[in-house]
């Protein structure tokens, strides 16, 4: 799998396993989406926070790669999210 490229510009097996899909990517922004599925939920029936964090991490890196027109991976040094409400349907993220 090393060296292969996916729709995200780099191959990220965990992202592919979750089923996150590219909606849009250009120099100004990136958008990803994920279908609501039972195996991605927490014990309250909402999207698991780890799934949401993975989507945010991915869309931020895609936005950086698109803005600077690079194909290499980028590194998240620090990330913090305050969850305000539960997601009980399909999810999208924009960076």
The first five atom37 places (N, CA, C, CB, O) and aatype in JSON, in Angstrom:
{
  "aatype": [20, 20, 20, 20, 20, 20, 20, 20, 20, 20, 20, 20, 20, 20, 20, 20, 20, 20, 20, 20, 20, 20, 20, 20, 20, 20, 20, 20, 20, 20, 20, 20, 20, 20, 20, 20, 20, 20, 20, 20, 20, 20, 20, 20, 20, 20, 20, 20, 20, 20, 20, 20, 20, 20, 20, 20, 20, 20, 20, 20, 20, 20, 20, 20, 20, 20, 20, 20, 20, 20, 20, 20, 20, 20, 20, 20, 20, 20, 20, 20, 20, 20, 20, 20, 20, 20, 20, 20, 20, 20, 20, 20, 20, 20, 20],
  "atom_mask": [
    [1, 1, 1, 1, 1],
    [1, 1, 1, 1, 1],
    [1, 1, 1, 1, 1],
    [1, 1, 1, 1, 1],
    [1, 1, 1, 1, 1],
    [1, 1, 1, 1, 1],
    [1, 1, 1, 1, 1],
    [1, 1, 1, 1, 1],
    [1, 1, 1, 1, 1],
    [1, 1, 1, 1, 1],
    [1, 1, 1, 1, 1],
    [1, 1, 1, 1, 1],
    [1, 1, 1, 1, 1],
    [1, 1, 1, 1, 1],
    [1, 1, 1, 1, 1],
    [1, 1, 1, 1, 1],
    [1, 1, 1, 1, 1],
    [1, 1, 1, 1, 1],
    [1, 1, 1, 1, 1],
    [1, 1, 1, 1, 1],
    [1, 1, 1, 1, 1],
    [1, 1, 1, 1, 1],
    [1, 1, 1, 1, 1],
    [1, 1, 1, 1, 1],
    [1, 1, 1, 1, 1],
    [1, 1, 1, 1, 1],
    [1, 1, 1, 1, 1],
    [1, 1, 1, 1, 1],
    [1, 1, 1, 1, 1],
    [1, 1, 1, 1, 1],
    [1, 1, 1, 1, 1],
    [1, 1, 1, 1, 1],
    [1, 1, 1, 1, 1],
    [1, 1, 1, 1, 1],
    [1, 1, 1, 1, 1],
    [1, 1, 1, 1, 1],
    [1, 1, 1, 1, 1],
    [1, 1, 1, 1, 1],
    [1, 1, 1, 1, 1],
    [1, 1, 1, 1, 1],
    [1, 1, 1, 1, 1],
    [1, 1, 1, 1, 1],
    [1, 1, 1, 1, 1],
    [1, 1, 1, 1, 1],
    [1, 1, 1, 1, 1],
    [1, 1, 1, 1, 1],
    [1, 1, 1, 1, 1],
    [1, 1, 1, 1, 1],
    [1, 1, 1, 1, 1],
    [1, 1, 1, 1, 1],
    [1, 1, 1, 1, 1],
    [1, 1, 1, 1, 1],
    [1, 1, 1, 1, 1],
    [1, 1, 1, 1, 1],
    [1, 1, 1, 1, 1],
    [1, 1, 1, 1, 1],
    [1, 1, 1, 1, 1],
    [1, 1, 1, 1, 1],
    [1, 1, 1, 1, 1],
    [1, 1, 1, 1, 1],
    [1, 1, 1, 1, 1],
    [1, 1, 1, 1, 1],
    [1, 1, 1, 1, 1],
    [1, 1, 1, 1, 1],
    [1, 1, 1, 1, 1],
    [1, 1, 1, 1, 1],
    [1, 1, 1, 1, 1],
    [1, 1, 1, 1, 1],
    [1, 1, 1, 1, 1],
    [1, 1, 1, 1, 1],
    [1, 1, 1, 1, 1],
    [1, 1, 1, 1, 1],
    [1, 1, 1, 1, 1],
    [1, 1, 1, 1, 1],
    [1, 1, 1, 1, 1],
    [1, 1, 1, 1, 1],
    [1, 1, 1, 1, 1],
    [1, 1, 1, 1, 1],
    [1, 1, 1, 1, 1],
    [1, 1, 1, 1, 1],
    [1, 1, 1, 1, 1],
    [1, 1, 1, 1, 1],
    [1, 1, 1, 1, 1],
    [1, 1, 1, 1, 1],
    [1, 1, 1, 1, 1],
    [1, 1, 1, 1, 1],
    [1, 1, 1, 1, 1],
    [1, 1, 1, 1, 1],
    [1, 1, 1, 1, 1],
    [1, 1, 1, 1, 1],
    [1, 1, 1, 1, 1],
    [1, 1, 1, 1, 1],
    [1, 1, 1, 1, 1],
    [1, 1, 1, 1, 1],
    [1, 1, 1, 1, 1]
  ],
  "atom_positions": [
    [[0.8, -1.19, 0.0], [0.0, 0.0, 0.0], [0.86, 1.26, 0.0], [-0.92, -0.01, 1.18], [0.37, 2.32, -0.4]],
    [[2.07, 1.18, 0.43], [2.95, 2.33, 0.48], [3.12, 2.95, -0.9], [4.31, 1.94, 1.05], [3.32, 2.25, -1.89]],
    [[3.03, 4.29, -0.95], [3.23, 4.99, -2.2], [1.96, 5.19, -3.01], [4.22, 4.27, -3.02], [1.94, 6.01, -3.93]],
    [[0.9, 4.46, -2.7], [-0.36, 4.63, -3.43], [-1.03, 5.93, -3.0], [-1.31, 3.43, -3.21], [-0.86, 6.39, -1.88]],
    [[-1.78, 6.51, -3.92], [-2.54, 7.73, -3.62], [-4.02, 7.4, -3.64], [-2.21, 8.86, -4.65], [-4.48, 6.59, -4.44]],
    [[-4.76, 8.03, -2.76], [-6.21, 7.87, -2.75], [-6.83, 9.19, -3.19], [-6.72, 7.45, -1.34], [-6.12, 10.11, -3.59]],
    [[-8.14, 9.28, -3.11], [-8.81, 10.53, -3.47], [-8.39, 11.69, -2.56], [-10.32, 10.35, -3.4], [-8.64, 12.85, -2.88]],
    [[-7.77, 11.38, -1.43], [-7.34, 12.41, -0.49], [-5.93, 12.92, -0.77], [-7.4, 11.87, 0.91], [-5.47, 13.85, -0.11]],
    [[-5.25, 12.34, -1.72], [-3.89, 12.75, -2.06], [-2.83, 11.86, -1.43], [-3.67, 14.17, -1.62], [-1.72, 11.76, -1.95]],
    [[-3.15, 11.23, -0.34], [-2.29, 10.25, 0.31], [-3.16, 9.09, 0.75], [-1.52, 10.88, 1.53], [-4.37, 9.24, 0.92]],
    [[-2.57, 7.94, 0.94], [-3.32, 6.78, 1.39], [-3.34, 6.75, 2.91], [-2.72, 5.46, 0.82], [-2.29, 6.74, 3.55]],
    [[-4.54, 6.73, 3.49], [-4.72, 6.67, 4.94], [-5.68, 5.53, 5.22], [-5.26, 8.04, 5.52], [-6.89, 5.73, 5.18]],
    [[-5.16, 4.34, 5.5], [-6.01, 3.16, 5.66], [-7.15, 3.34, 6.67], [-5.18, 2.01, 6.08], [-8.25, 2.86, 6.42]],
    [[-6.92, 4.03, 7.78], [-7.97, 4.2, 8.78], [-9.12, 5.03, 8.22], [-7.41, 4.86, 10.03], [-10.29, 4.71, 8.46]],
    [[-8.81, 6.09, 7.48], [-9.83, 6.94, 6.87], [-10.63, 6.12, 5.86], [-9.19, 8.18, 6.18], [-11.86, 6.23, 5.8]],
    [[-9.95, 5.31, 5.07], [-10.65, 4.46, 4.11], [-11.53, 3.44, 4.82], [-9.63, 3.73, 3.2], [-12.64, 3.15, 4.37]],
    [[-11.05, 2.9, 5.93], [-11.82, 1.94, 6.73], [-13.11, 2.58, 7.26], [-10.97, 1.4, 7.9], [-14.16, 1.94, 7.28]],
    [[-13.03, 3.84, 7.69], [-14.22, 4.53, 8.19], [-15.21, 4.84, 7.08], [-13.82, 5.81, 8.88], [-16.41, 4.94, 7.34]],
    [[-14.74, 4.98, 5.86], [-15.63, 5.29, 4.75], [-15.8, 6.77, 4.48], [-16.96, 4.69, 5.0], [-16.77, 7.18, 3.84]],
    [[-14.88, 7.59, 4.97], [-14.94, 9.03, 4.73], [-14.72, 9.28, 3.24], [-13.87, 9.81, 5.59], [-13.83, 8.69, 2.62]],
    [[-15.54, 10.15, 2.66], [-15.49, 10.43, 1.22], [-15.21, 11.9, 0.96], [-16.81, 10.03, 0.55], [-15.63, 12.78, 1.71]],
    [[-14.49, 12.14, -0.11], [-14.19, 13.5, -0.56], [-15.41, 14.09, -1.26], [-12.96, 13.51, -1.51], [-15.99, 13.46, -2.14]],
    [[-15.81, 15.3, -0.87], [-16.91, 16.01, -1.51], [-16.33, 17.07, -2.45], [-17.85, 16.66, -0.44], [-16.75, 17.18, -3.6]],
    [[-15.38, 17.86, -1.95], [-14.76, 18.92, -2.76], [-13.37, 19.21, -2.23], [-15.63, 20.21, -2.75], [-13.1, 19.08, -1.03]],
    [[-12.48, 19.6, -3.15], [-11.13, 20.01, -2.75], [-10.61, 20.97, -3.81], [-10.17, 18.77, -2.59], [-10.6, 20.65, -5.0]],
    [[-10.19, 22.13, -3.36], [-9.54, 23.1, -4.24], [-8.6, 23.95, -3.4], [-10.6, 23.99, -4.99], [-8.33, 23.62, -2.25]],
    [[-8.11, 25.02, -3.96], [-7.14, 25.86, -3.25], [-7.77, 26.56, -2.04], [-6.55, 26.9, -4.2], [-7.06, 26.89, -1.08]],
    [[-9.05, 26.8, -2.07], [-9.71, 27.54, -1.0], [-10.24, 26.69, 0.14], [-10.83, 28.33, -1.56], [-10.31, 27.14, 1.28]],
    [[-10.62, 25.43, -0.16], [-11.24, 24.62, 0.9], [-11.25, 23.14, 0.53], [-12.67, 25.1, 1.17], [-10.98, 22.74, -0.6]],
    [[-11.58, 22.36, 1.54], [-11.78, 20.92, 1.37], [-13.03, 20.54, 2.16], [-10.52, 20.09, 1.85], [-13.28, 21.08, 3.23]],
    [[-13.8, 19.6, 1.61], [-15.01, 19.12, 2.29], [-15.03, 17.6, 2.2], [-16.3, 19.74, 1.65], [-14.79, 17.03, 1.13]],
    [[-15.31, 16.95, 3.32], [-15.45, 15.5, 3.36], [-16.79, 15.15, 3.99], [-14.28, 14.84, 4.15], [-17.4, 15.98, 4.67]],
    [[-17.25, 13.93, 3.75], [-18.52, 13.49, 4.34], [-18.42, 12.04, 4.77], [-19.68, 13.68, 3.34], [-17.54, 11.29, 4.35]],
    [[-19.36, 11.67, 5.62], [-19.42, 10.31, 6.13], [-20.87, 9.94, 6.37], [-18.59, 10.16, 7.43], [-21.62, 10.69, 6.99]],
    [[-21.26, 8.78, 5.88], [-22.62, 8.27, 6.08], [-22.79, 7.75, 7.5], [-22.95, 7.15, 5.06], [-21.88, 7.14, 8.06]],
    [[-23.94, 8.01, 8.06], [-24.32, 7.5, 9.39], [-24.42, 5.98, 9.33], [-25.68, 8.13, 9.87], [-25.19, 5.43, 8.55]],
    [[-23.62, 5.3, 10.15], [-23.66, 3.83, 10.21], [-23.56, 3.39, 11.67], [-22.5, 3.21, 9.37], [-22.85, 4.02, 12.46]],
    [[-24.26, 2.33, 12.05], [-24.29, 1.89, 13.46], [-22.9, 1.63, 14.05], [-25.1, 0.64, 13.57], [-22.68, 1.89, 15.24]],
    [[-21.98, 1.12, 13.26], [-20.65, 0.78, 13.8], [-19.79, 2.01, 14.09], [-19.92, -0.13, 12.83], [-18.7, 1.88, 14.65]],
    [[-20.26, 3.21, 13.73], [-19.51, 4.44, 13.97], [-20.1, 5.26, 15.12], [-19.47, 5.29, 12.7], [-19.72, 6.42, 15.33]],
    [[-21.03, 4.67, 15.87], [-21.74, 5.39, 16.92], [-21.18, 5.1, 18.31], [-23.21, 5.05, 16.89], [-20.53, 4.08, 18.53]],
    [[-21.44, 6.01, 19.23], [-21.09, 5.78, 20.62], [-22.29, 5.14, 21.33], [-20.67, 7.12, 21.33], [-23.27, 4.78, 20.68]],
    [[-22.21, 4.98, 22.64], [-23.27, 4.29, 23.38], [-24.59, 5.08, 23.44], [-22.8, 4.0, 24.79], [-25.62, 4.54, 23.83]],
    [[-24.56, 6.37, 23.05], [-25.78, 7.18, 23.02], [-26.39, 7.24, 21.62], [-25.47, 8.6, 23.5], [-27.39, 7.92, 21.41]],
    [[-25.8, 6.52, 20.68], [-26.33, 6.5, 19.32], [-25.92, 7.69, 18.46], [-27.8, 6.44, 19.38], [-26.49, 7.91, 17.39]],
    [[-24.94, 8.44, 18.92], [-24.43, 9.59, 18.16], [-23.07, 9.22, 17.55], [-24.3, 10.85, 19.07], [-22.43, 8.26, 17.97]],
    [[-22.64, 10.0, 16.55], [-21.33, 9.75, 15.94], [-20.25, 9.81, 17.03], [-21.03, 10.8, 14.82], [-20.21, 10.75, 17.82]],
    [[-19.39, 8.82, 17.05], [-18.32, 8.73, 18.04], [-17.37, 9.92, 17.88], [-17.55, 7.39, 17.91], [-17.04, 10.29, 16.75]],
    [[-16.94, 10.5, 18.98], [-16.04, 11.66, 18.94], [-14.75, 11.38, 18.2], [-15.73, 12.1, 20.33], [-14.22, 12.28, 17.55]],
    [[-14.23, 10.17, 18.29], [-13.01, 9.81, 17.58], [-13.2, 9.85, 16.07], [-12.54, 8.44, 18.0], [-12.28, 10.21, 15.33]],
    [[-14.38, 9.48, 15.62], [-14.7, 9.55, 14.19], [-14.74, 11.01, 13.74], [-16.06, 8.84, 13.88], [-14.2, 11.35, 12.69]],
    [[-15.38, 11.86, 14.53], [-15.46, 13.28, 14.22], [-14.07, 13.9, 14.2], [-16.36, 14.02, 15.23], [-13.75, 14.66, 13.29]],
    [[-13.25, 13.59, 15.18], [-11.89, 14.12, 15.24], [-11.07, 13.67, 14.03], [-11.2, 13.69, 16.55], [-10.29, 14.44, 13.48]],
    [[-11.25, 12.42, 13.62], [-10.53, 11.93, 12.45], [-10.94, 12.71, 11.2], [-10.81, 10.43, 12.24], [-10.08, 13.08, 10.4]],
    [[-12.23, 12.96, 11.05], [-12.69, 13.75, 9.91], [-12.11, 15.16, 9.92], [-14.22, 13.82, 9.9], [-11.68, 15.67, 8.89]],
    [[-12.09, 15.79, 11.1], [-11.55, 17.14, 11.21], [-10.06, 17.16, 10.9], [-11.8, 17.71, 12.6], [-9.58, 18.05, 10.2]],
    [[-9.33, 16.2, 11.42], [-7.9, 16.11, 11.16], [-7.64, 15.93, 9.66], [-7.28, 14.93, 11.96], [-6.75, 16.57, 9.1]],
    [[-8.41, 15.07, 9.02], [-8.27, 14.83, 7.58], [-8.58, 16.08, 6.78], [-9.18, 13.69, 7.14], [-7.8, 16.45, 5.9]],
    [[-9.7, 16.73, 7.05], [-10.1, 17.87, 6.23], [-9.15, 19.06, 6.42], [-11.54, 18.29, 6.57], [-8.93, 19.83, 5.49]],
    [[-8.6, 19.21, 7.61], [-7.61, 20.27, 7.81], [-6.35, 20.01, 7.0], [-7.26, 20.41, 9.31], [-5.81, 20.92, 6.37]],
    [[-5.88, 18.77, 7.02], [-4.67, 18.45, 6.25], [-4.92, 18.59, 4.75], [-4.19, 17.02, 6.57], [-4.04, 19.03, 4.01]],
    [[-6.11, 18.21, 4.29], [-6.44, 18.36, 2.87], [-6.49, 19.84, 2.48], [-7.79, 17.69, 2.56], [-6.05, 20.2, 1.39]],
    [[-7.02, 20.68, 3.34], [-7.09, 22.11, 3.05], [-5.68, 22.7, 2.95], [-7.89, 22.84, 4.13], [-5.42, 23.53, 2.07]],
    [[-4.79, 22.29, 3.83], [-3.41, 22.77, 3.78], [-2.72, 22.3, 2.5], [-2.61, 22.3, 5.02], [-2.07, 23.09, 1.81]],
    [[-2.86, 21.01, 2.19], [-2.23, 20.48, 0.97], [-2.8, 21.15, -0.28], [-2.43, 18.95, 0.88], [-2.06, 21.42, -1.22]],
    [[-4.09, 21.42, -0.3], [-4.7, 22.08, -1.45], [-4.25, 23.52, -1.58], [-6.19, 22.03, -1.35], [-3.99, 24.0, -2.69]],
    [[-4.17, 24.22, -0.46], [-3.78, 25.63, -0.49], [-2.34, 25.79, -0.99], [-3.92, 26.26, 0.9], [-2.05, 26.69, -1.78]],
    [[-1.45, 24.92, -0.52], [-0.04, 25.02, -0.91], [0.32, 24.13, -2.1], [0.84, 24.66, 0.26], [1.48, 24.09, -2.53]],
    [[-0.69, 23.42, -2.63], [-0.48, 22.56, -3.8], [0.65, 21.55, -3.58], [-0.19, 23.41, -5.02], [1.55, 21.42, -4.41]],
    [[0.57, 20.83, -2.45], [1.57, 19.8, -2.16], [0.86, 18.45, -2.06], [2.35, 20.12, -0.85], [-0.33, 18.39, -1.71]],
    [[1.58, 17.39, -2.35], [0.99, 16.05, -2.28], [1.47, 15.27, -1.06], [1.3, 15.28, -3.55], [0.94, 14.2, -0.77]],
    [[2.47, 15.78, -0.37], [3.01, 15.09, 0.8], [2.03, 15.18, 1.97], [4.37, 15.69, 1.2], [1.16, 16.04, 2.0]],
    [[2.19, 14.27, 2.9], [1.38, 14.32, 4.11], [1.77, 15.51, 4.97], [1.53, 13.02, 4.9], [2.89, 16.0, 4.88]],
    [[0.86, 15.96, 5.8], [1.14, 17.03, 6.75], [0.86, 16.5, 8.15], [0.27, 18.3, 6.45], [0.15, 15.5, 8.32]],
    [[1.42, 17.15, 9.13], [1.36, 16.68, 10.51], [0.51, 17.61, 11.36], [2.77, 16.56, 11.09], [0.69, 18.82, 11.33]],
    [[-0.41, 17.04, 12.12], [-1.17, 17.81, 13.1], [-0.38, 17.79, 14.4], [-2.63, 17.23, 13.3], [-0.12, 16.72, 14.95]],
    [[0.0, 18.97, 14.89], [0.79, 19.07, 16.11], [-0.11, 19.11, 17.34], [1.68, 20.3, 16.07], [0.21, 18.5, 18.36]],
    [[-1.22, 19.82, 17.24], [-2.13, 19.96, 18.37], [-3.54, 20.16, 17.84], [-1.7, 21.14, 19.31], [-3.74, 20.85, 16.84]],
    [[-4.51, 19.56, 18.51], [-5.88, 19.66, 18.04], [-6.83, 19.57, 19.23], [-6.19, 18.55, 17.0], [-6.68, 18.7, 20.08]],
    [[-7.78, 20.48, 19.28], [-8.76, 20.48, 20.36], [-10.13, 20.82, 19.79], [-8.35, 21.49, 21.47], [-10.25, 21.73, 18.97]],
    [[-11.15, 20.1, 20.22], [-12.5, 20.34, 19.75], [-13.44, 20.34, 20.94], [-12.92, 19.27, 18.71], [-13.35, 19.5, 21.83]],
    [[-14.34, 21.3, 20.95], [-15.41, 21.33, 21.95], [-16.68, 20.81, 21.3], [-15.62, 22.77, 22.53], [-17.18, 21.43, 20.36]],
    [[-17.21, 19.71, 21.77], [-18.41, 19.13, 21.2], [-19.64, 19.8, 21.82], [-18.45, 17.6, 21.43], [-19.83, 19.76, 23.03]],
    [[-20.46, 20.42, 20.97], [-21.63, 21.17, 21.45], [-22.93, 20.39, 21.35], [-21.76, 22.45, 20.69], [-23.86, 20.62, 22.13]],
    [[-22.99, 19.46, 20.38], [-24.22, 18.73, 20.18], [-23.88, 17.39, 19.53], [-25.23, 19.54, 19.32], [-22.85, 17.26, 18.86]],
    [[-24.73, 16.41, 19.71], [-24.51, 15.08, 19.13], [-24.93, 15.07, 17.67], [-25.29, 14.01, 19.92], [-25.86, 15.76, 17.27]],
    [[-24.23, 14.28, 16.88], [-24.6, 14.09, 15.47], [-25.3, 12.76, 15.33], [-23.34, 14.16, 14.55], [-24.74, 11.71, 15.66]],
    [[-26.53, 12.79, 14.84], [-27.3, 11.56, 14.71], [-27.64, 11.24, 13.26], [-28.56, 11.65, 15.52], [-28.56, 10.47, 12.99]],
    [[-26.91, 11.84, 12.33], [-27.13, 11.6, 10.91], [-25.8, 11.64, 10.18], [-28.1, 12.63, 10.32], [-24.74, 11.53, 10.79]],
    [[-25.86, 11.79, 8.88], [-24.65, 11.91, 8.08], [-23.87, 13.14, 8.55], [-24.99, 12.02, 6.56], [-24.45, 14.11, 9.03]],
    [[-22.55, 13.07, 8.42], [-21.67, 14.12, 8.91], [-20.81, 14.65, 7.78], [-20.79, 13.61, 10.07], [-20.36, 13.89, 6.92]],
    [[-20.59, 15.97, 7.76], [-19.63, 16.56, 6.83], [-18.73, 17.51, 7.6], [-20.35, 17.3, 5.68], [-19.09, 18.01, 8.66]],
    [[-17.53, 17.74, 7.03], [-16.57, 18.64, 7.65], [-15.93, 19.47, 6.55], [-15.5, 17.86, 8.47], [-15.66, 18.97, 5.46]],
    [[-15.68, 20.74, 6.85], [-15.07, 21.64, 5.88], [-13.85, 22.32, 6.51], [-16.1, 22.7, 5.38], [-13.91, 22.77, 7.66]],
    [[-12.77, 22.39, 5.76], [-11.56, 23.06, 6.23], [-11.08, 24.05, 5.2], [-10.45, 22.03, 6.54], [-10.07, 24.72, 5.41]]
  ]
}
